[in-house]
Amino acid sequence: VFAGIVAATMTIIGLFLLAYFDHSLQSPELFRRYVEGIPLLGAVNRVPLRGLNLLTVFQTSSEVPQHVVFRESLRKIRTGLLKSGQRVILFVSPKPKEGKTFTMNALAHSLSANGKRVVLVDTNFKSPRLSEFAGAPSANSEAINRAIRESGLAEVFRMKDPSGDAAGVDVIGNTDLHQSPSELLPPDAFRRFLDLLGEHFDFIFLEAAALNDFSDAHELAPFAQTVIAVFNAGSVVGTADKDSIQFLKDLDGQLSGAILTGVDARNAG
């Protein structure tokens, strides 16, 4: 009995110490404590990705508990975007694998369920994961291919195959050129490209490579109307993140705020 009491006591002490020394961004409250000066747009709970169909989540009456919380959290962020009137949005994160690509996709589908046309442009030339979703033919191919051709960026972005199926969310992949945006995108040509896309789509989402490691976000920010930072609830704010967070703060009015992803549903409130 005594051994059992000692073991239980040591377990409790161990759990307490783990919680005490765990500085990860587990909840909105902890995010505000560790990332001061950046407004939190919303917290998105963690959902199983295997077999997840975003169309099903947003366009049916799916009542899977995790999906309900997930859907409603994105609707709250969506409301803020619609009110802001900003259409060209750059998504950034201090570190890779923070959930930026998935968050962009999910938010785009939430906007699509609200009747908005959204295009995601893979301007992450260092880790072009978004391009993996760009292969499907599109009913918007004519408008997309016109924008690519007329802006002279056919060597940078992939052309789209036509399709008779309408889609509210489209993805434009890049051609896997591992250079920085300023080396690949002449300013006038890229602005022309975004203007042409803006004639057809309600929202244009751009993705940048990780702030801690690359200059891409610095080079893309001038082309965006606003910037949204994505942080993962499992991440710890370290020394390397400080400069990235300061860069975000220095954006002043161009920064909309941050989205906290991968949150345990119990901590999402």
PDB file of C-alpha atoms in Angstrom:
ATOM      1  CA  VAL A   1       0.000   0.000   0.000  1.00  0.00           C
ATOM      2  CA  PHE A   2       2.806   2.333   0.962  1.00  0.00           C
ATOM      3  CA  ALA A   3       4.600   1.630  -2.340  1.00  0.00           C
ATOM      4  CA  GLY A   4       1.397   2.375  -4.222  1.00  0.00           C
ATOM      5  CA  ILE A   5       0.976   5.698  -2.410  1.00  0.00           C
ATOM      6  CA  VAL A   6       4.575   6.661  -3.148  1.00  0.00           C
ATOM      7  CA  ALA A   7       4.207   5.730  -6.828  1.00  0.00           C
ATOM      8  CA  ALA A   8       0.981   7.719  -7.154  1.00  0.00           C
ATOM      9  CA  THR A   9       2.559  10.717  -5.425  1.00  0.00           C
ATOM     10  CA  MET A  10       5.613  10.620  -7.696  1.00  0.00           C
ATOM     11  CA  THR A  11       3.358  10.359 -10.759  1.00  0.00           C
ATOM     12  CA  ILE A  12       1.384  13.422  -9.687  1.00  0.00           C
ATOM     13  CA  ILE A  13       4.588  15.365  -9.033  1.00  0.00           C
ATOM     14  CA  GLY A  14       5.934  14.292 -12.435  1.00  0.00           C
ATOM     15  CA  LEU A  15       2.790  15.417 -14.230  1.00  0.00           C
ATOM     16  CA  PHE A  16       2.882  18.731 -12.373  1.00  0.00           C
ATOM     17  CA  LEU A  17       6.494  19.327 -13.382  1.00  0.00           C
ATOM     18  CA  LEU A  18       5.738  18.438 -17.020  1.00  0.00           C
ATOM     19  CA  ALA A  19       2.865  20.921 -17.059  1.00  0.00           C
ATOM     20  CA  TYR A  20       4.971  23.561 -15.295  1.00  0.00           C
ATOM     21  CA  PHE A  21       7.838  23.338 -17.768  1.00  0.00           C
ATOM     22  CA  ASP A  22       5.645  22.887 -20.858  1.00  0.00           C
ATOM     23  CA  HIS A  23       5.604  26.276 -22.592  1.00  0.00           C
ATOM     24  CA  SER A  24       3.726  25.124 -25.691  1.00  0.00           C
ATOM     25  CA  LEU A  25       0.834  27.212 -27.022  1.00  0.00           C
ATOM     26  CA  GLN A  26      -1.841  24.787 -25.865  1.00  0.00           C
ATOM     27  CA  SER A  27      -4.733  27.228 -25.606  1.00  0.00           C
ATOM     28  CA  PRO A  28      -5.774  30.767 -26.613  1.00  0.00           C
ATOM     29  CA  GLU A  29      -4.929  31.922 -23.091  1.00  0.00           C
ATOM     30  CA  LEU A  30      -1.374  30.593 -23.323  1.00  0.00           C
ATOM     31  CA  PHE A  31      -0.975  32.002 -26.832  1.00  0.00           C
ATOM     32  CA  ARG A  32      -1.799  35.477 -25.531  1.00  0.00           C
ATOM     33  CA  ARG A  33       0.698  34.994 -22.707  1.00  0.00           C
ATOM     34  CA  TYR A  34       3.628  33.870 -24.864  1.00  0.00           C
ATOM     35  CA  VAL A  35       2.898  35.832 -28.062  1.00  0.00           C
ATOM     36  CA  GLU A  36       2.141  39.316 -26.822  1.00  0.00           C
ATOM     37  CA  GLY A  37       1.106  42.047 -29.209  1.00  0.00           C
ATOM     38  CA  ILE A  38      -0.386  39.823 -31.937  1.00  0.00           C
ATOM     39  CA  PRO A  39      -4.195  39.584 -31.913  1.00  0.00           C
ATOM     40  CA  LEU A  40      -5.667  36.088 -32.028  1.00  0.00           C
ATOM     41  CA  LEU A  41      -8.257  35.697 -34.784  1.00  0.00           C
ATOM     42  CA  GLY A  42      -9.341  32.287 -33.564  1.00  0.00           C
ATOM     43  CA  ALA A  43      -8.334  28.817 -32.370  1.00  0.00           C
ATOM     44  CA  VAL A  44      -8.941  25.802 -34.612  1.00  0.00           C
ATOM     45  CA  ASN A  45      -9.222  22.428 -32.908  1.00  0.00           C
ATOM     46  CA  ARG A  46      -7.302  19.327 -33.918  1.00  0.00           C
ATOM     47  CA  VAL A  47      -9.206  16.887 -36.154  1.00  0.00           C
ATOM     48  CA  PRO A  48      -8.140  13.485 -37.565  1.00  0.00           C
ATOM     49  CA  LEU A  49      -6.881  14.044 -41.115  1.00  0.00           C
ATOM     50  CA  ARG A  50      -7.269  10.472 -42.347  1.00  0.00           C
ATOM     51  CA  GLY A  51     -10.358  10.340 -44.535  1.00  0.00           C
ATOM     52  CA  LEU A  52     -11.266  13.973 -43.780  1.00  0.00           C
ATOM     53  CA  ASN A  53     -13.343  15.558 -46.549  1.00  0.00           C
ATOM     54  CA  LEU A  54     -13.630  19.319 -46.135  1.00  0.00           C
ATOM     55  CA  LEU A  55     -16.591  19.446 -48.521  1.00  0.00           C
ATOM     56  CA  THR A  56     -18.451  17.071 -46.228  1.00  0.00           C
ATOM     57  CA  VAL A  57     -17.569  19.094 -43.142  1.00  0.00           C
ATOM     58  CA  PHE A  58     -18.819  22.391 -44.559  1.00  0.00           C
ATOM     59  CA  GLN A  59     -21.555  21.440 -46.996  1.00  0.00           C
ATOM     60  CA  THR A  60     -23.528  18.820 -45.051  1.00  0.00           C
ATOM     61  CA  SER A  61     -25.121  18.611 -41.650  1.00  0.00           C
ATOM     62  CA  SER A  62     -22.272  16.461 -40.286  1.00  0.00           C
ATOM     63  CA  GLU A  63     -22.624  16.357 -36.523  1.00  0.00           C
ATOM     64  CA  VAL A  64     -19.361  14.614 -35.636  1.00  0.00           C
ATOM     65  CA  PRO A  65     -18.469  16.512 -32.412  1.00  0.00           C
ATOM     66  CA  GLN A  66     -14.917  17.327 -33.507  1.00  0.00           C
ATOM     67  CA  HIS A  67     -16.173  18.514 -36.877  1.00  0.00           C
ATOM     68  CA  VAL A  68     -18.814  20.759 -35.312  1.00  0.00           C
ATOM     69  CA  VAL A  69     -16.242  22.590 -33.172  1.00  0.00           C
ATOM     70  CA  PHE A  70     -13.848  22.732 -36.139  1.00  0.00           C
ATOM     71  CA  ARG A  71     -16.503  24.109 -38.488  1.00  0.00           C
ATOM     72  CA  GLU A  72     -17.734  26.750 -36.044  1.00  0.00           C
ATOM     73  CA  SER A  73     -14.237  27.977 -35.182  1.00  0.00           C
ATOM     74  CA  LEU A  74     -13.529  28.549 -38.888  1.00  0.00           C
ATOM     75  CA  ARG A  75     -16.867  30.283 -39.355  1.00  0.00           C
ATOM     76  CA  LYS A  76     -15.858  32.794 -36.678  1.00  0.00           C
ATOM     77  CA  ILE A  77     -12.581  33.522 -38.468  1.00  0.00           C
ATOM     78  CA  ARG A  78     -14.450  33.682 -41.786  1.00  0.00           C
ATOM     79  CA  THR A  79     -16.771  36.356 -40.403  1.00  0.00           C
ATOM     80  CA  GLY A  80     -13.801  38.539 -39.535  1.00  0.00           C
ATOM     81  CA  LEU A  81     -12.309  38.136 -43.018  1.00  0.00           C
ATOM     82  CA  LEU A  82     -15.574  39.050 -44.715  1.00  0.00           C
ATOM     83  CA  LYS A  83     -15.902  42.177 -42.568  1.00  0.00           C
ATOM     84  CA  SER A  84     -12.317  43.260 -43.233  1.00  0.00           C
ATOM     85  CA  GLY A  85     -12.794  43.540 -46.995  1.00  0.00           C
ATOM     86  CA  GLN A  86      -9.229  42.294 -47.559  1.00  0.00           C
ATOM     87  CA  ARG A  87      -9.014  39.961 -50.548  1.00  0.00           C
ATOM     88  CA  VAL A  88      -5.319  39.155 -51.070  1.00  0.00           C
ATOM     89  CA  ILE A  89      -4.080  37.383 -47.952  1.00  0.00           C
ATOM     90  CA  LEU A  90      -0.580  36.090 -47.198  1.00  0.00           C
ATOM     91  CA  PHE A  91      -0.350  33.177 -44.740  1.00  0.00           C
ATOM     92  CA  VAL A  92       2.907  32.824 -42.802  1.00  0.00           C
ATOM     93  CA  SER A  93       4.265  30.822 -39.870  1.00  0.00           C
ATOM     94  CA  PRO A  94       7.470  31.085 -37.848  1.00  0.00           C
ATOM     95  CA  LYS A  95       8.288  27.379 -38.230  1.00  0.00           C
ATOM     96  CA  PRO A  96       7.488  24.726 -40.849  1.00  0.00           C
ATOM     97  CA  LYS A  97       4.794  22.127 -40.151  1.00  0.00           C
ATOM     98  CA  GLU A  98       2.615  24.487 -38.124  1.00  0.00           C
ATOM     99  CA  GLY A  99      -0.513  23.530 -40.089  1.00  0.00           C
ATOM    100  CA  LYS A 100      -0.460  26.526 -42.418  1.00  0.00           C
ATOM    101  CA  THR A 101      -1.379  24.667 -45.625  1.00  0.00           C
ATOM    102  CA  PHE A 102      -4.233  22.766 -43.984  1.00  0.00           C
ATOM    103  CA  THR A 103      -5.569  25.923 -42.313  1.00  0.00           C
ATOM    104  CA  MET A 104      -5.581  27.778 -45.638  1.00  0.00           C
ATOM    105  CA  ASN A 105      -7.483  24.917 -47.274  1.00  0.00           C
ATOM    106  CA  ALA A 106     -10.004  24.670 -44.445  1.00  0.00           C
ATOM    107  CA  LEU A 107     -10.624  28.415 -44.334  1.00  0.00           C
ATOM    108  CA  ALA A 108     -10.990  28.490 -48.128  1.00  0.00           C
ATOM    109  CA  HIS A 109     -13.654  25.761 -47.964  1.00  0.00           C
ATOM    110  CA  SER A 110     -15.436  27.659 -45.220  1.00  0.00           C
ATOM    111  CA  LEU A 111     -15.560  30.730 -47.463  1.00  0.00           C
ATOM    112  CA  SER A 112     -16.683  28.578 -50.382  1.00  0.00           C
ATOM    113  CA  ALA A 113     -19.593  27.283 -48.305  1.00  0.00           C
ATOM    114  CA  ASN A 114     -20.543  30.948 -47.922  1.00  0.00           C
ATOM    115  CA  GLY A 115     -20.680  31.353 -51.710  1.00  0.00           C
ATOM    116  CA  LYS A 116     -17.207  32.875 -52.167  1.00  0.00           C
ATOM    117  CA  ARG A 117     -14.743  31.898 -54.883  1.00  0.00           C
ATOM    118  CA  VAL A 118     -11.264  31.306 -53.454  1.00  0.00           C
ATOM    119  CA  VAL A 119      -7.948  30.574 -55.155  1.00  0.00           C
ATOM    120  CA  LEU A 120      -4.886  29.348 -53.259  1.00  0.00           C
ATOM    121  CA  VAL A 121      -1.565  30.215 -54.893  1.00  0.00           C
ATOM    122  CA  ASP A 122       1.472  28.186 -53.878  1.00  0.00           C
ATOM    123  CA  THR A 123       4.118  30.858 -53.381  1.00  0.00           C
ATOM    124  CA  ASN A 124       5.953  28.627 -50.901  1.00  0.00           C
ATOM    125  CA  PHE A 125       8.842  27.748 -53.189  1.00  0.00           C
ATOM    126  CA  LYS A 126      10.879  26.005 -50.485  1.00  0.00           C
ATOM    127  CA  SER A 127       8.245  23.466 -49.410  1.00  0.00           C
ATOM    128  CA  PRO A 128       5.450  23.503 -52.006  1.00  0.00           C
ATOM    129  CA  ARG A 129       2.994  21.234 -50.211  1.00  0.00           C
ATOM    130  CA  LEU A 130       0.027  23.236 -51.476  1.00  0.00           C
ATOM    131  CA  SER A 131       1.001  22.221 -55.019  1.00  0.00           C
ATOM    132  CA  GLU A 132       0.082  18.629 -54.127  1.00  0.00           C
ATOM    133  CA  PHE A 133      -3.584  19.726 -54.275  1.00  0.00           C
ATOM    134  CA  ALA A 134      -3.202  21.554 -57.593  1.00  0.00           C
ATOM    135  CA  GLY A 135      -3.476  18.631 -60.007  1.00  0.00           C
ATOM    136  CA  ALA A 136      -7.263  18.422 -60.368  1.00  0.00           C
ATOM    137  CA  PRO A 137      -8.819  19.907 -63.537  1.00  0.00           C
ATOM    138  CA  SER A 138     -10.788  23.071 -62.939  1.00  0.00           C
ATOM    139  CA  ALA A 139     -13.804  24.857 -64.305  1.00  0.00           C
ATOM    140  CA  ASN A 140     -11.830  28.053 -63.640  1.00  0.00           C
ATOM    141  CA  SER A 141      -8.914  26.942 -65.823  1.00  0.00           C
ATOM    142  CA  GLU A 142      -9.563  29.559 -68.523  1.00  0.00           C
ATOM    143  CA  ALA A 143      -9.320  32.469 -66.077  1.00  0.00           C
ATOM    144  CA  ILE A 144      -6.316  30.956 -64.278  1.00  0.00           C
ATOM    145  CA  ASN A 145      -4.377  30.131 -67.443  1.00  0.00           C
ATOM    146  CA  ARG A 146      -5.092  33.601 -68.820  1.00  0.00           C
ATOM    147  CA  ALA A 147      -3.671  35.169 -65.654  1.00  0.00           C
ATOM    148  CA  ILE A 148      -0.549  32.996 -65.860  1.00  0.00           C
ATOM    149  CA  ARG A 149       0.026  33.658 -69.573  1.00  0.00           C
ATOM    150  CA  GLU A 150      -0.688  37.388 -69.625  1.00  0.00           C
ATOM    151  CA  SER A 151       1.542  38.048 -66.610  1.00  0.00           C
ATOM    152  CA  GLY A 152       4.399  36.045 -68.159  1.00  0.00           C
ATOM    153  CA  LEU A 153       4.651  33.588 -65.261  1.00  0.00           C
ATOM    154  CA  ALA A 154       4.180  30.316 -67.164  1.00  0.00           C
ATOM    155  CA  GLU A 155       7.588  29.087 -65.982  1.00  0.00           C
ATOM    156  CA  VAL A 156       6.666  29.694 -62.336  1.00  0.00           C
ATOM    157  CA  PHE A 157       3.075  28.489 -62.014  1.00  0.00           C
ATOM    158  CA  ARG A 158       1.362  25.405 -63.430  1.00  0.00           C
ATOM    159  CA  MET A 159      -1.317  25.756 -66.084  1.00  0.00           C
ATOM    160  CA  LYS A 160      -4.699  24.133 -65.341  1.00  0.00           C
ATOM    161  CA  ASP A 161      -6.568  21.489 -67.324  1.00  0.00           C
ATOM    162  CA  PRO A 162     -10.201  22.363 -68.125  1.00  0.00           C
ATOM    163  CA  SER A 163     -13.148  20.635 -66.502  1.00  0.00           C
ATOM    164  CA  GLY A 164     -16.904  21.032 -66.582  1.00  0.00           C
ATOM    165  CA  ASP A 165     -17.167  20.823 -62.796  1.00  0.00           C
ATOM    166  CA  ALA A 166     -17.613  24.094 -60.918  1.00  0.00           C
ATOM    167  CA  ALA A 167     -15.491  24.544 -57.813  1.00  0.00           C
ATOM    168  CA  GLY A 168     -15.491  27.211 -55.146  1.00  0.00           C
ATOM    169  CA  VAL A 169     -11.864  26.518 -54.159  1.00  0.00           C
ATOM    170  CA  ASP A 170      -9.019  26.341 -56.657  1.00  0.00           C
ATOM    171  CA  VAL A 171      -5.297  25.720 -56.203  1.00  0.00           C
ATOM    172  CA  ILE A 172      -2.513  27.054 -58.424  1.00  0.00           C
ATOM    173  CA  GLY A 173       0.664  25.039 -57.985  1.00  0.00           C
ATOM    174  CA  ASN A 174       4.190  26.193 -58.678  1.00  0.00           C
ATOM    175  CA  THR A 175       6.719  24.442 -60.913  1.00  0.00           C
ATOM    176  CA  ASP A 176       9.038  23.465 -58.049  1.00  0.00           C
ATOM    177  CA  LEU A 177      11.708  26.090 -58.587  1.00  0.00           C
ATOM    178  CA  HIS A 178      13.588  26.404 -55.290  1.00  0.00           C
ATOM    179  CA  GLN A 179      14.339  30.117 -55.397  1.00  0.00           C
ATOM    180  CA  SER A 180      13.069  33.088 -53.450  1.00  0.00           C
ATOM    181  CA  PRO A 181       9.946  34.989 -54.578  1.00  0.00           C
ATOM    182  CA  SER A 182      11.944  38.085 -55.545  1.00  0.00           C
ATOM    183  CA  GLU A 183      14.078  35.933 -57.876  1.00  0.00           C
ATOM    184  CA  LEU A 184      11.065  34.321 -59.533  1.00  0.00           C
ATOM    185  CA  LEU A 185       8.376  37.004 -59.532  1.00  0.00           C
ATOM    186  CA  PRO A 186       9.065  40.358 -61.236  1.00  0.00           C
ATOM    187  CA  PRO A 187       7.007  42.878 -59.202  1.00  0.00           C
ATOM    188  CA  ASP A 188       4.965  44.283 -62.089  1.00  0.00           C
ATOM    189  CA  ALA A 189       4.277  40.823 -63.505  1.00  0.00           C
ATOM    190  CA  PHE A 190       3.183  39.414 -60.151  1.00  0.00           C
ATOM    191  CA  ARG A 191       0.891  42.384 -59.467  1.00  0.00           C
ATOM    192  CA  ARG A 192      -0.633  41.894 -62.921  1.00  0.00           C
ATOM    193  CA  PHE A 193      -1.131  38.206 -62.097  1.00  0.00           C
ATOM    194  CA  LEU A 194      -2.945  39.019 -58.834  1.00  0.00           C
ATOM    195  CA  ASP A 195      -5.086  41.680 -60.534  1.00  0.00           C
ATOM    196  CA  LEU A 196      -6.212  39.205 -63.197  1.00  0.00           C
ATOM    197  CA  LEU A 197      -7.054  36.586 -60.573  1.00  0.00           C
ATOM    198  CA  GLY A 198      -8.944  39.250 -58.637  1.00  0.00           C
ATOM    199  CA  GLU A 199     -11.271  39.730 -61.609  1.00  0.00           C
ATOM    200  CA  HIS A 200     -12.509  36.154 -61.166  1.00  0.00           C
ATOM    201  CA  PHE A 201     -12.016  35.229 -57.493  1.00  0.00           C
ATOM    202  CA  ASP A 202     -13.314  36.813 -54.294  1.00  0.00           C
ATOM    203  CA  PHE A 203     -10.243  35.814 -52.264  1.00  0.00           C
ATOM    204  CA  ILE A 204      -6.623  35.077 -53.163  1.00  0.00           C
ATOM    205  CA  PHE A 205      -4.588  33.160 -50.578  1.00  0.00           C
ATOM    206  CA  LEU A 206      -0.784  33.178 -50.802  1.00  0.00           C
ATOM    207  CA  GLU A 207       1.546  30.964 -48.755  1.00  0.00           C
ATOM    208  CA  ALA A 208       5.085  31.818 -47.641  1.00  0.00           C
ATOM    209  CA  ALA A 209       7.886  29.545 -46.470  1.00  0.00           C
ATOM    210  CA  ALA A 210       8.730  29.458 -42.748  1.00  0.00           C
ATOM    211  CA  LEU A 211       9.727  32.871 -41.390  1.00  0.00           C
ATOM    212  CA  ASN A 212      12.494  31.521 -39.153  1.00  0.00           C
ATOM    213  CA  ASP A 213      14.344  29.937 -42.056  1.00  0.00           C
ATOM    214  CA  PHE A 214      13.650  32.001 -45.173  1.00  0.00           C
ATOM    215  CA  SER A 215      13.160  35.562 -46.415  1.00  0.00           C
ATOM    216  CA  ASP A 216      10.119  34.642 -48.530  1.00  0.00           C
ATOM    217  CA  ALA A 217       7.480  36.219 -46.291  1.00  0.00           C
ATOM    218  CA  HIS A 218       9.420  39.498 -46.260  1.00  0.00           C
ATOM    219  CA  GLU A 219       9.476  39.490 -50.068  1.00  0.00           C
ATOM    220  CA  LEU A 220       5.795  38.533 -50.494  1.00  0.00           C
ATOM    221  CA  ALA A 221       4.269  40.849 -47.886  1.00  0.00           C
ATOM    222  CA  PRO A 222       4.285  43.951 -50.143  1.00  0.00           C
ATOM    223  CA  PHE A 223       1.939  42.153 -52.579  1.00  0.00           C
ATOM    224  CA  ALA A 224      -0.659  41.207 -49.955  1.00  0.00           C
ATOM    225  CA  GLN A 225      -3.397  43.373 -48.540  1.00  0.00           C
ATOM    226  CA  THR A 226      -3.104  41.633 -45.190  1.00  0.00           C
ATOM    227  CA  VAL A 227      -1.058  38.941 -43.436  1.00  0.00           C
ATOM    228  CA  ILE A 228      -2.258  36.094 -41.206  1.00  0.00           C
ATOM    229  CA  ALA A 229       0.187  34.142 -39.039  1.00  0.00           C
ATOM    230  CA  VAL A 230      -0.418  30.476 -38.216  1.00  0.00           C
ATOM    231  CA  PHE A 231       0.872  28.977 -34.964  1.00  0.00           C
ATOM    232  CA  ASN A 232       0.484  25.382 -33.806  1.00  0.00           C
ATOM    233  CA  ALA A 233      -0.732  24.599 -30.286  1.00  0.00           C
ATOM    234  CA  GLY A 234       2.072  22.063 -29.879  1.00  0.00           C
ATOM    235  CA  SER A 235       4.802  24.607 -30.646  1.00  0.00           C
ATOM    236  CA  VAL A 236       7.018  26.359 -28.143  1.00  0.00           C
ATOM    237  CA  VAL A 237       8.044  29.976 -28.701  1.00  0.00           C
ATOM    238  CA  GLY A 238      11.836  29.839 -28.742  1.00  0.00           C
ATOM    239  CA  THR A 239      14.637  32.280 -29.364  1.00  0.00           C
ATOM    240  CA  ALA A 240      14.474  31.758 -33.132  1.00  0.00           C
ATOM    241  CA  ASP A 241      10.810  32.743 -33.118  1.00  0.00           C
ATOM    242  CA  LYS A 242      11.422  36.132 -31.498  1.00  0.00           C
ATOM    243  CA  ASP A 243      12.648  37.830 -34.681  1.00  0.00           C
ATOM    244  CA  SER A 244       9.757  36.364 -36.684  1.00  0.00           C
ATOM    245  CA  ILE A 245       7.222  37.597 -34.147  1.00  0.00           C
ATOM    246  CA  GLN A 246       8.830  41.033 -34.180  1.00  0.00           C
ATOM    247  CA  PHE A 247       8.587  41.097 -37.986  1.00  0.00           C
ATOM    248  CA  LEU A 248       4.862  40.386 -37.683  1.00  0.00           C
ATOM    249  CA  LYS A 249       4.412  43.162 -35.133  1.00  0.00           C
ATOM    250  CA  ASP A 250       6.303  45.602 -37.364  1.00  0.00           C
ATOM    251  CA  LEU A 251       3.749  45.008 -40.132  1.00  0.00           C
ATOM    252  CA  ASP A 252       1.436  47.252 -38.091  1.00  0.00           C
ATOM    253  CA  GLY A 253      -1.888  47.652 -39.893  1.00  0.00           C
ATOM    254  CA  GLN A 254      -1.054  45.011 -42.500  1.00  0.00           C
ATOM    255  CA  LEU A 255      -1.212  42.192 -39.932  1.00  0.00           C
ATOM    256  CA  SER A 256      -4.729  40.858 -39.363  1.00  0.00           C
ATOM    257  CA  GLY A 257      -3.611  38.568 -36.549  1.00  0.00           C
ATOM    258  CA  ALA A 258      -2.921  34.912 -35.856  1.00  0.00           C
ATOM    259  CA  ILE A 259      -4.725  31.578 -36.033  1.00  0.00           C
ATOM    260  CA  LEU A 260      -3.858  28.924 -33.458  1.00  0.00           C
ATOM    261  CA  THR A 261      -4.172  25.438 -34.974  1.00  0.00           C
ATOM    262  CA  GLY A 262      -4.109  21.910 -33.594  1.00  0.00           C
ATOM    263  CA  VAL A 263      -5.802  22.901 -30.336  1.00  0.00           C
ATOM    264  CA  ASP A 264      -7.344  20.238 -28.128  1.00  0.00           C
ATOM    265  CA  ALA A 265     -11.094  20.835 -28.358  1.00  0.00           C
ATOM    266  CA  ARG A 266     -11.195  21.096 -24.541  1.00  0.00           C
ATOM    267  CA  ASN A 267      -8.802  24.068 -24.701  1.00  0.00           C
ATOM    268  CA  ALA A 268     -10.329  25.820 -27.704  1.00  0.00           C
ATOM    269  CA  GLY A 269     -12.649  28.111 -25.739  1.00  0.00           C
TER     270      GLY A 269
END
